[in-house]
Each structure stands twice: as C-alpha cells, then as structure tokens.
Amino acid sequence: MFFTCGPNEAMVVSGFCRSPPVMVAGGRVFVLPCIQQIQRISLNTLTLNVKSEKVYTRHGVPISVTGIAQVKIQGQNKEMLAAACQMFLGKTEAEIAHIALETLEGHQRAIMAHMTVEEIYKDRQKFSEQVFKVASSDLVNMGISVVSYTLKDIHDDQDYLHSLGKARTAQVQKDARIGEAEAKRDAGIREAKAKQEKVSAQYLSEIEMAKAQRDYELKKAAYDIEVNTRRAQADLAYQLQVAKTKQQIEEQRVQVQVVERAQQVAVQEQEIARREKELEARVRKPAEAERYKLEHLAAAEKSQLIMQAEAEAESVRMRGEAEAFAIGARARAEAEQMAKKAEAFQLYQEAAQLDMLLEKLPQVAEEISGPLTSANKITLVSSGSGAMGAAKVTGEVMDILSHLPESMERLTGVSISQVNHKPLRTA
C-alpha cells in the first residue's frame, strides 16, 4: 500500500497487519498498517540535455543533435505512480534522470536515422513532435511523462549544413532578386498607369479650371465695369465736392488775408508815424542843429582857408619874384662871364682852348679810372715779360692816360703837344 505525502515526493509503506489502525488528521483519513519499511520517490520535474553525436541520417550524412526535454513522475495518476514505484523505488533522482535520458536519446537517434538532414533542418517542429510522441509512449510505461521536448541545436563536422544554407541562401537571394525585379516592373507599370491617369485627371481638372476661370473672368469683368462706373461717379462727385470745399476755404483764406493785410497796413502806418515822430525828435532836429553848426564852421574854415591861400599865394608870388630876380642876376652875371670868356678866347685863342682842355682832363681821367675803383676783382694775364701785380695795373692806367692827348686831338682838333711848342698868339 502507498500514498502521496507531498507535491514533490511520494512515500511508499510496505508491511502487513490484520486489523490496521485508522488515523484522522486535517480532514484526511490515513490507514496505518503494521509498518515494516518506508521508501520515498521524487516527483520533481527533471530537465534532460539529450545529445546524439554523429548519427547517420537516412542518406548517410552524420550530424549531431541536441534536444532539451522536461520529464517527471506523475504522482496524480496512481497507475503511473505504481509503475514508477516498481521501476525506480530505491533509486536516486540522478539514476532516474539517467534512465530517462538514455531512453530519450535512443528514440532521438532512431528518429534521426529515419529522416534526412534537410527534413530535420527545415522542419524542426516535425522532428520534435516525433521524438516527443515515441519517447512519451515508451516512458509512460515507466510512470514517467514527457512534459516537453525541444530541438536545441543541429550541427555537423562536414559543413553539410553550411553548404545547404549557402544553396538555400543563394536560392533565396535569387528569388529575392527576381521578386524585386518583378515588383519593380509591376511598380513601374502601375506607376506609369498612375501617371497617365494623373495626367489625364490633371488635364481634365485644368480644363475645368480654365472654364471656371473664364466664367469667373467674364463675370468679374462685368462686375468690374459696373464697379468702376460707380467708383468713377463717386470719385467725380468727391473731387467736385473737394474742389468746392477748397474754393470756399480759399475764399475765406483770401478774406482773412485781406483783413490781415489791412491790419498790417494800419499797423505799418502807425509805425511810420511813430518812426517819423521819433526821427523828428531824435534825428531831424539834432541834424538841423548840427547842419547849422557845420555850415557856420564850414564858412569860418572857408574864410580861414581863403585867407591862408591868399597869404600863401602872396608868399609864393613874392618868393617867385625874388627867385626870378636872383635867376636874372645870375644869368646876367653868367652872360657877362661868358662874354668875358669870349673876349679872352678871341684874345688868346689856342691858349684859352688849351686852358679848357687842361681843366677837363682830370674829369676825363676820373671817368676812365672810375670802373677800376668799383671792381671787386681784377684778373691779369701776363705774357711773362714786364711788370707784374699792382705795378701792371698802374702801368696799364698810365698807358691809357698817355694816349689821352691823341684822343683829345681827334675829338677837338687841338694838339696839346703842338700848343706847348708854339708861341702864344693874341688877337
């Protein structure tokens, strides 16, 4: 006899008693036989890592598969619990897991052998369902139920799966390119149709818009004519009224200007009268007094100037008469002197001429030597013979003076050397 003591453990009691005692606890009735031995079995869920290394598939390709299985002993089913007790009573949880793992791996290898690599790789759900189904039917007889089974990994050492993936990838890429090209083609066709429909619709819309615009322009033109006519009438009326108003304003402004002008004239007249009186008081009377004063002063100054002029004229006249008398006396003296000289010239003739020449010679010599006295620098060029320096200058001057009698003779016709050797002749 056995019974469950908890959700994760089953306790089995074995022994015999003719009248077993009865115990009631917590609403439950326990029949206790004569206890000889008590054994426990785990009801925990076990996770198994099912590995099948290098199993040959139906086409002879070795692959390795790893699956994950969840198993447990069903404590709610008395038949399965009894079968589990018969199979695993006295075994540990690890031993129970090992037995279940070996069973699952065997079924997993068997199913792998009956399927191709492509079937396992492409349809993992089918492979998992077959392993789950076959293993469950076998393990249930041991009191173990398979909670779940999942294919975790598939791999091989021959790169078969990799090559299969390449081929599939190439096929997928090919299909993708074809699908893309077809999609682009269909899209281009649809786009062209859409554009055509759009252009047609646009043209129809533009035609309708043009018709509507035409109708609008016609109506607007008619309305504009009426509006412009009314506006022109209103503008003319407004301008007429403005002109009338301006005319009235101008008339009033002219009237105001006339009044202002009249007032200004009156003010100016008053100002002129005031200024005339002020001029009379400030300018005219003082001016007349000053004029009277200046007239008398001018008359007195005029009389003084006339008297001064008459005095100066008398003085000038007397001075002129004195100077005339002096000039006449001097002229008469010079005339008498010249007459006497003439008589002397007639008496002495050549001697008088010689006396005049000798009297003028110093003046001629002074005129000849004058340029030398005003010269700042004299440069003498000598041929190497004769006097040098200042003696040369003196010699040159003397040489010039030695030729003076000849020059006088050519100018006057009188020879000084001949006069010196001739006896004086008297008249």
Coordinates of C-alpha atoms in Angstrom, one line a residue:
M1 CA 0.0 0.0 0.0
F2 CA 1.3 3.5 -0.7
F3 CA 0.1 7.1 -0.6
T4 CA 1.3 10.6 -1.5
C5 CA 2.8 12.8 1.2
G6 CA 3.5 16.0 -0.8
P7 CA 3.6 17.6 -4.3
N8 CA 7.3 16.7 -4.9
E9 CA 7.6 13.4 -3.1
A10 CA 5.8 10.1 -2.8
M11 CA 6.1 7.9 0.3
V12 CA 5.6 4.1 0.0
V13 CA 4.8 2.0 3.0
S14 CA 5.1 -1.8 2.8
G15 CA 4.0 -4.4 5.6
F16 CA 1.1 -6.5 6.8
C17 CA -1.5 -6.2 9.7
R18 CA -4.9 -8.0 10.1
S19 CA -6.6 -5.0 11.8
P20 CA -4.8 -1.8 10.7
P21 CA -5.3 1.3 12.8
V22 CA -7.1 4.3 11.5
M23 CA -5.8 7.9 11.9
V24 CA -7.7 11.1 11.1
A25 CA -5.7 14.3 10.6
G26 CA -6.6 17.5 8.7
G27 CA -9.7 16.1 7.2
R28 CA -7.9 13.1 5.8
V29 CA -8.2 9.5 6.8
F30 CA -4.9 7.6 7.0
V31 CA -4.9 3.8 7.3
L32 CA -1.7 2.7 9.0
P33 CA -0.7 -0.9 8.5
C34 CA 1.9 -2.6 10.6
I35 CA 4.8 -0.6 9.3
Q36 CA 7.9 -2.6 8.4
Q37 CA 9.6 -0.3 5.7
I38 CA 9.1 3.3 4.3
Q39 CA 10.6 4.4 0.9
R40 CA 10.4 7.8 -0.9
I41 CA 10.4 8.7 -4.6
S42 CA 10.9 12.2 -6.1
L43 CA 8.1 13.8 -8.1
N44 CA 10.3 16.8 -9.2
T45 CA 10.4 17.9 -12.9
L46 CA 13.7 16.8 -14.4
T47 CA 15.5 18.7 -17.2
L48 CA 17.4 16.5 -19.6
N49 CA 20.0 17.6 -22.1
V50 CA 19.6 14.9 -24.8
K51 CA 22.7 14.7 -27.1
S52 CA 23.1 12.5 -30.1
E53 CA 26.6 12.8 -31.6
K54 CA 27.4 11.9 -35.2
V55 CA 24.3 9.9 -36.0
Y56 CA 23.9 8.9 -39.6
T57 CA 20.7 10.1 -41.2
R58 CA 18.7 8.3 -43.9
H59 CA 21.2 9.4 -46.6
G60 CA 24.2 8.6 -44.6
V61 CA 25.2 12.1 -43.5
P62 CA 26.5 12.2 -39.9
I63 CA 25.1 15.0 -37.8
S64 CA 24.8 15.9 -34.2
V65 CA 21.6 16.9 -32.5
T66 CA 21.0 18.3 -29.0
G67 CA 17.5 18.4 -27.5
I68 CA 16.1 19.7 -24.2
A69 CA 13.4 17.5 -22.5
Q70 CA 11.3 18.1 -19.4
V71 CA 10.1 14.9 -17.7
K72 CA 8.6 14.0 -14.3
I73 CA 6.9 11.1 -12.4
Q74 CA 3.1 11.6 -12.4
G75 CA 2.0 11.4 -8.8
Q76 CA -1.6 12.2 -9.6
N77 CA -2.0 9.0 -11.7
K78 CA -2.0 6.0 -9.4
E79 CA -1.2 3.5 -12.2
M80 CA 1.8 5.5 -13.4
L81 CA 2.9 6.1 -9.9
A82 CA 2.7 2.4 -9.2
A83 CA 4.7 1.6 -12.3
A84 CA 7.3 4.2 -11.3
C85 CA 7.5 2.7 -7.9
Q86 CA 8.1 -0.7 -9.4
M87 CA 10.7 0.7 -11.8
F88 CA 12.5 3.3 -9.6
L89 CA 11.8 2.5 -6.0
G90 CA 15.0 2.7 -4.1
K91 CA 16.8 4.7 -6.9
T92 CA 18.0 8.3 -6.6
E93 CA 16.9 11.2 -8.6
A94 CA 20.1 11.1 -10.7
E95 CA 19.6 7.5 -11.5
I96 CA 16.0 8.1 -12.6
A97 CA 17.2 11.0 -14.8
H98 CA 19.9 8.9 -16.4
I99 CA 17.4 6.1 -17.2
A100 CA 15.0 8.6 -18.8
L101 CA 17.9 10.3 -20.7
E102 CA 19.1 7.1 -22.2
T103 CA 15.6 6.2 -23.3
L104 CA 15.1 9.7 -24.9
E105 CA 18.5 9.6 -26.6
G106 CA 17.7 6.2 -28.1
H107 CA 14.4 7.3 -29.5
Q108 CA 16.1 10.6 -30.8
R109 CA 18.8 8.6 -32.6
A110 CA 16.2 6.2 -34.1
I111 CA 14.2 9.1 -35.5
M112 CA 17.3 10.8 -36.8
A113 CA 18.2 7.6 -38.7
H114 CA 14.8 7.6 -40.4
M115 CA 14.9 11.3 -41.5
T116 CA 17.1 13.2 -43.9
V117 CA 19.2 16.2 -42.9
E118 CA 17.0 18.5 -44.9
E119 CA 13.9 17.3 -43.1
I120 CA 15.4 17.7 -39.7
Y121 CA 16.9 21.1 -40.5
K122 CA 13.9 22.5 -42.3
D123 CA 11.1 21.0 -40.2
R124 CA 12.3 21.1 -36.6
Q125 CA 8.7 21.0 -35.3
K126 CA 8.1 17.7 -37.0
F127 CA 11.2 16.2 -35.6
S128 CA 10.4 17.4 -32.1
E129 CA 6.9 16.1 -32.3
Q130 CA 8.1 12.6 -33.4
V131 CA 10.6 12.4 -30.7
F132 CA 8.1 13.6 -28.1
K133 CA 5.5 11.1 -29.3
V134 CA 7.7 8.0 -29.5
A135 CA 9.5 8.8 -26.2
S136 CA 6.2 9.5 -24.4
S137 CA 4.7 6.2 -25.3
D138 CA 7.8 4.4 -24.0
L139 CA 8.4 6.4 -20.9
V140 CA 4.7 6.3 -19.8
N141 CA 5.1 2.6 -19.1
M142 CA 7.8 3.5 -16.6
G143 CA 5.5 6.0 -14.9
I144 CA 7.3 9.0 -16.4
S145 CA 5.5 11.6 -18.5
V146 CA 7.4 13.8 -21.0
V147 CA 6.3 17.4 -20.3
S148 CA 8.1 19.0 -23.3
Y149 CA 10.8 18.4 -25.8
T150 CA 12.5 21.0 -28.0
L151 CA 15.3 20.6 -30.6
K152 CA 18.1 22.9 -29.4
D153 CA 20.9 22.5 -31.9
I154 CA 21.9 20.8 -35.1
H155 CA 25.5 20.7 -36.4
D156 CA 27.9 18.5 -38.4
D157 CA 31.6 18.3 -39.0
Q158 CA 31.4 18.1 -42.8
D159 CA 29.9 21.6 -43.4
Y160 CA 26.9 19.9 -44.9
L161 CA 24.5 22.2 -43.2
H162 CA 26.7 25.2 -44.1
S163 CA 26.6 24.2 -47.8
L164 CA 22.9 23.6 -47.6
G165 CA 22.5 27.0 -46.1
K166 CA 24.5 28.5 -48.9
A167 CA 22.4 26.9 -51.6
R168 CA 19.3 28.0 -49.7
T169 CA 20.7 31.4 -49.3
A170 CA 21.5 31.6 -53.0
Q171 CA 18.1 30.4 -53.9
V172 CA 16.5 32.9 -51.5
Q173 CA 18.7 35.7 -52.9
K174 CA 17.8 34.6 -56.4
D175 CA 14.1 34.6 -55.6
A176 CA 14.5 37.9 -53.8
R177 CA 16.1 39.5 -56.9
I178 CA 13.5 38.0 -59.2
G179 CA 10.8 39.2 -56.8
E180 CA 12.4 42.6 -56.6
A181 CA 12.7 42.9 -60.4
E182 CA 9.1 41.7 -60.8
A183 CA 8.0 44.1 -58.1
K184 CA 9.9 47.0 -59.7
R185 CA 8.4 46.0 -63.1
D186 CA 4.9 45.8 -61.7
A187 CA 5.5 49.0 -59.7
G188 CA 6.8 50.8 -62.9
I189 CA 3.7 49.6 -64.8
R190 CA 1.4 50.7 -62.1
E191 CA 3.3 54.0 -61.7
A192 CA 3.1 54.6 -65.5
K193 CA -0.6 53.9 -65.4
A194 CA -1.0 56.1 -62.3
K195 CA 1.0 58.9 -64.0
Q196 CA -1.2 58.5 -67.1
E197 CA -4.3 58.6 -65.0
K198 CA -2.9 61.5 -63.1
V199 CA -2.0 63.5 -66.2
S200 CA -5.5 62.8 -67.7
A201 CA -7.1 63.8 -64.5
Q202 CA -4.8 66.9 -64.3
Y203 CA -5.7 67.9 -67.9
L204 CA -9.4 67.4 -67.2
S205 CA -9.0 69.4 -64.0
E206 CA -7.1 72.1 -65.8
I207 CA -9.8 72.2 -68.5
E208 CA -12.5 72.6 -65.8
M209 CA -10.4 75.1 -64.0
A210 CA -9.9 77.1 -67.3
K211 CA -13.7 77.0 -67.9
A212 CA -14.3 78.1 -64.3
Q213 CA -11.6 80.8 -64.7
R214 CA -13.2 82.0 -68.0
D215 CA -16.6 82.2 -66.4
Y216 CA -15.1 84.0 -63.4
E217 CA -13.2 86.5 -65.6
L218 CA -16.4 87.2 -67.6
K219 CA -18.5 87.8 -64.6
K220 CA -15.7 89.7 -62.9
A221 CA -15.2 91.9 -66.0
A222 CA -19.0 92.7 -65.9
Y223 CA -18.8 93.4 -62.2
D224 CA -15.7 95.5 -62.7
I225 CA -17.3 97.6 -65.3
E226 CA -20.2 98.4 -63.0
V227 CA -18.0 98.9 -60.0
N228 CA -15.6 101.1 -62.0
T229 CA -18.5 103.2 -63.3
R230 CA -19.9 103.7 -59.8
R231 CA -16.4 104.3 -58.5
A232 CA -15.7 106.9 -61.2
Q233 CA -19.0 108.6 -60.5
A234 CA -18.2 108.6 -56.8
D235 CA -14.7 109.9 -57.5
L236 CA -16.0 112.7 -59.7
A237 CA -18.6 113.6 -57.1
Y238 CA -15.9 113.5 -54.4
Q239 CA -13.5 115.6 -56.5
L240 CA -16.2 118.1 -57.2
Q241 CA -17.1 118.4 -53.5
V242 CA -13.4 118.7 -52.7
A243 CA -13.0 121.5 -55.3
K244 CA -16.0 123.3 -53.9
T245 CA -14.6 122.9 -50.4
K246 CA -11.2 124.1 -51.5
Q247 CA -12.8 127.1 -53.2
Q248 CA -14.7 128.0 -50.1
I249 CA -11.6 127.6 -48.0
E250 CA -9.6 129.7 -50.4
E251 CA -12.2 132.5 -50.4
Q252 CA -12.2 132.5 -46.6
R253 CA -8.4 132.4 -46.6
V254 CA -8.3 135.4 -49.1
Q255 CA -10.8 137.3 -46.9
V256 CA -8.6 136.6 -43.9
Q257 CA -5.5 137.7 -45.8
V258 CA -7.3 140.9 -46.8
V259 CA -8.3 141.6 -43.2
E260 CA -4.8 140.7 -42.0
R261 CA -3.3 142.9 -44.8
A262 CA -5.5 145.8 -43.8
Q263 CA -4.5 145.4 -40.2
Q264 CA -0.8 145.2 -41.2
V265 CA -1.2 148.4 -43.3
A266 CA -2.8 150.1 -40.4
V267 CA -0.1 148.9 -38.1
Q268 CA 2.6 149.9 -40.6
E269 CA 1.1 153.4 -40.9
Q270 CA 1.1 153.8 -37.2
E271 CA 4.6 152.5 -37.1
I272 CA 5.6 155.0 -39.8
A273 CA 4.0 157.8 -38.0
R274 CA 5.7 156.8 -34.8
R275 CA 9.1 156.5 -36.5
E276 CA 8.6 159.9 -38.2
K277 CA 8.0 161.5 -34.9
E278 CA 10.9 159.6 -33.4
L279 CA 13.0 160.6 -36.4
E280 CA 11.9 164.2 -36.0
A281 CA 12.8 164.1 -32.3
R282 CA 16.0 162.1 -32.5
V283 CA 17.4 162.8 -36.0
R284 CA 16.0 165.8 -37.8
K285 CA 16.2 168.4 -35.1
P286 CA 19.7 167.4 -34.0
A287 CA 20.7 167.1 -37.7
E288 CA 19.4 170.6 -38.4
A289 CA 21.3 171.9 -35.4
E290 CA 24.3 170.0 -36.5
R291 CA 23.9 171.2 -40.0
Y292 CA 23.6 174.8 -38.9
K293 CA 26.7 174.3 -36.7
L294 CA 28.6 172.7 -39.6
E295 CA 27.6 175.4 -42.0
H296 CA 28.9 178.1 -39.7
L297 CA 32.1 176.1 -39.0
A298 CA 32.5 175.5 -42.8
A299 CA 32.0 179.1 -43.6
A300 CA 34.6 180.1 -40.9
E301 CA 37.0 177.3 -42.1
K302 CA 36.4 178.5 -45.7
S303 CA 37.3 182.1 -44.8
Q304 CA 40.3 180.8 -42.9
L305 CA 41.4 178.7 -45.9
I306 CA 40.9 181.6 -48.3
M307 CA 43.0 183.9 -46.2
Q308 CA 45.6 181.2 -45.8
A309 CA 45.6 180.6 -49.6
E310 CA 45.8 184.3 -50.3
A311 CA 48.7 184.6 -47.9
E312 CA 50.5 181.6 -49.4
A313 CA 49.8 182.9 -52.9
E314 CA 51.3 186.2 -51.9
S315 CA 54.2 184.4 -50.3
V316 CA 54.7 182.3 -53.5
R317 CA 54.4 185.4 -55.7
M318 CA 57.0 187.3 -53.6
R319 CA 59.2 184.2 -53.5
G320 CA 58.9 183.8 -57.3
E321 CA 59.7 187.4 -57.9
A322 CA 62.8 187.0 -55.6
E323 CA 63.9 183.8 -57.4
A324 CA 63.3 185.5 -60.8
F325 CA 65.3 188.4 -59.8
A326 CA 68.1 186.1 -58.5
I327 CA 68.0 184.0 -61.6
G328 CA 68.1 187.2 -63.8
A329 CA 71.0 188.5 -61.8
R330 CA 72.8 185.1 -62.0
A331 CA 72.0 184.9 -65.8
R332 CA 73.3 188.4 -66.3
A333 CA 76.5 187.5 -64.3
E334 CA 77.0 184.3 -66.3
A335 CA 76.4 186.3 -69.5
E336 CA 78.9 188.8 -68.5
Q337 CA 81.3 186.0 -67.6
M338 CA 80.7 184.2 -70.9
A339 CA 81.2 187.5 -72.7
K340 CA 84.5 188.0 -70.9
K341 CA 85.5 184.4 -71.7
A342 CA 84.6 185.0 -75.3
E343 CA 86.7 188.1 -75.3
A344 CA 89.5 186.1 -73.7
F345 CA 89.1 183.3 -76.3
Q346 CA 89.3 185.8 -79.0
L347 CA 92.4 187.4 -77.3
Y348 CA 94.2 184.2 -76.5
Q349 CA 92.6 181.6 -78.9
E350 CA 94.7 178.4 -78.6
A351 CA 95.8 179.2 -75.1
A352 CA 92.2 179.5 -74.0
Q353 CA 91.3 176.3 -75.6
L354 CA 94.3 174.6 -74.0
D355 CA 93.2 176.0 -70.6
M356 CA 89.7 174.5 -71.1
L357 CA 91.2 171.1 -72.1
L358 CA 93.6 171.1 -69.2
E359 CA 90.7 172.0 -66.9
K360 CA 88.6 169.0 -68.2
L361 CA 91.4 166.4 -68.3
P362 CA 91.2 165.5 -64.6
Q363 CA 87.5 164.8 -65.1
V364 CA 88.3 162.6 -68.1
A365 CA 90.9 160.7 -66.1
E366 CA 88.5 160.2 -63.3
E367 CA 85.9 158.8 -65.7
I368 CA 88.5 156.5 -67.2
S369 CA 89.7 155.2 -63.8
G370 CA 86.1 155.0 -62.3
P371 CA 85.4 151.4 -63.4
L372 CA 88.6 150.3 -61.7
T373 CA 87.6 151.8 -58.4
S374 CA 84.2 149.9 -58.4
A375 CA 85.8 146.5 -59.5
N376 CA 85.8 143.7 -56.8
K377 CA 88.3 141.5 -58.5
I378 CA 90.8 142.1 -61.3
T379 CA 92.4 139.1 -63.2
L380 CA 95.7 140.0 -65.0
V381 CA 97.0 137.8 -67.8
S382 CA 100.8 138.2 -68.4
S383 CA 102.9 137.0 -71.3
G384 CA 105.9 136.5 -68.9
S385 CA 107.7 139.8 -69.5
G386 CA 107.3 143.3 -68.0
A387 CA 105.8 144.3 -64.6
M388 CA 103.5 142.1 -62.5
G389 CA 100.8 142.7 -59.9
A390 CA 99.7 146.2 -58.9
A391 CA 102.5 147.8 -61.0
K392 CA 101.0 146.2 -64.0
V393 CA 97.6 147.8 -63.3
T394 CA 99.3 151.2 -62.7
G395 CA 101.2 150.8 -65.9
E396 CA 98.0 150.0 -67.8
V397 CA 96.3 153.1 -66.5
M398 CA 99.3 155.3 -67.3
D399 CA 99.4 153.8 -70.8
I400 CA 95.7 154.7 -71.3
L401 CA 96.4 158.3 -70.0
S402 CA 99.4 158.6 -72.3
H403 CA 97.1 158.1 -75.3
L404 CA 94.6 160.7 -73.9
P405 CA 96.2 163.7 -75.8
E406 CA 95.8 161.9 -79.1
S407 CA 92.2 161.1 -78.3
M408 CA 91.5 164.8 -77.4
E409 CA 93.2 165.9 -80.6
R410 CA 90.9 163.5 -82.7
L411 CA 87.9 164.8 -80.8
T412 CA 88.7 168.6 -80.7
G413 CA 91.3 169.1 -83.4
V414 CA 93.6 170.7 -80.8
S415 CA 97.0 169.2 -80.3
I416 CA 98.4 169.7 -76.7
S417 CA 101.9 168.8 -77.7
Q418 CA 102.0 171.4 -80.6
V419 CA 100.5 174.1 -78.4
N420 CA 103.3 173.6 -75.9
H421 CA 105.9 174.3 -78.6
K422 CA 104.2 177.2 -80.4
P423 CA 104.3 180.8 -79.2
L424 CA 101.0 182.2 -77.9
R425 CA 99.1 184.3 -80.4
T426 CA 97.0 187.3 -79.4
A427 CA 94.2 188.8 -81.4

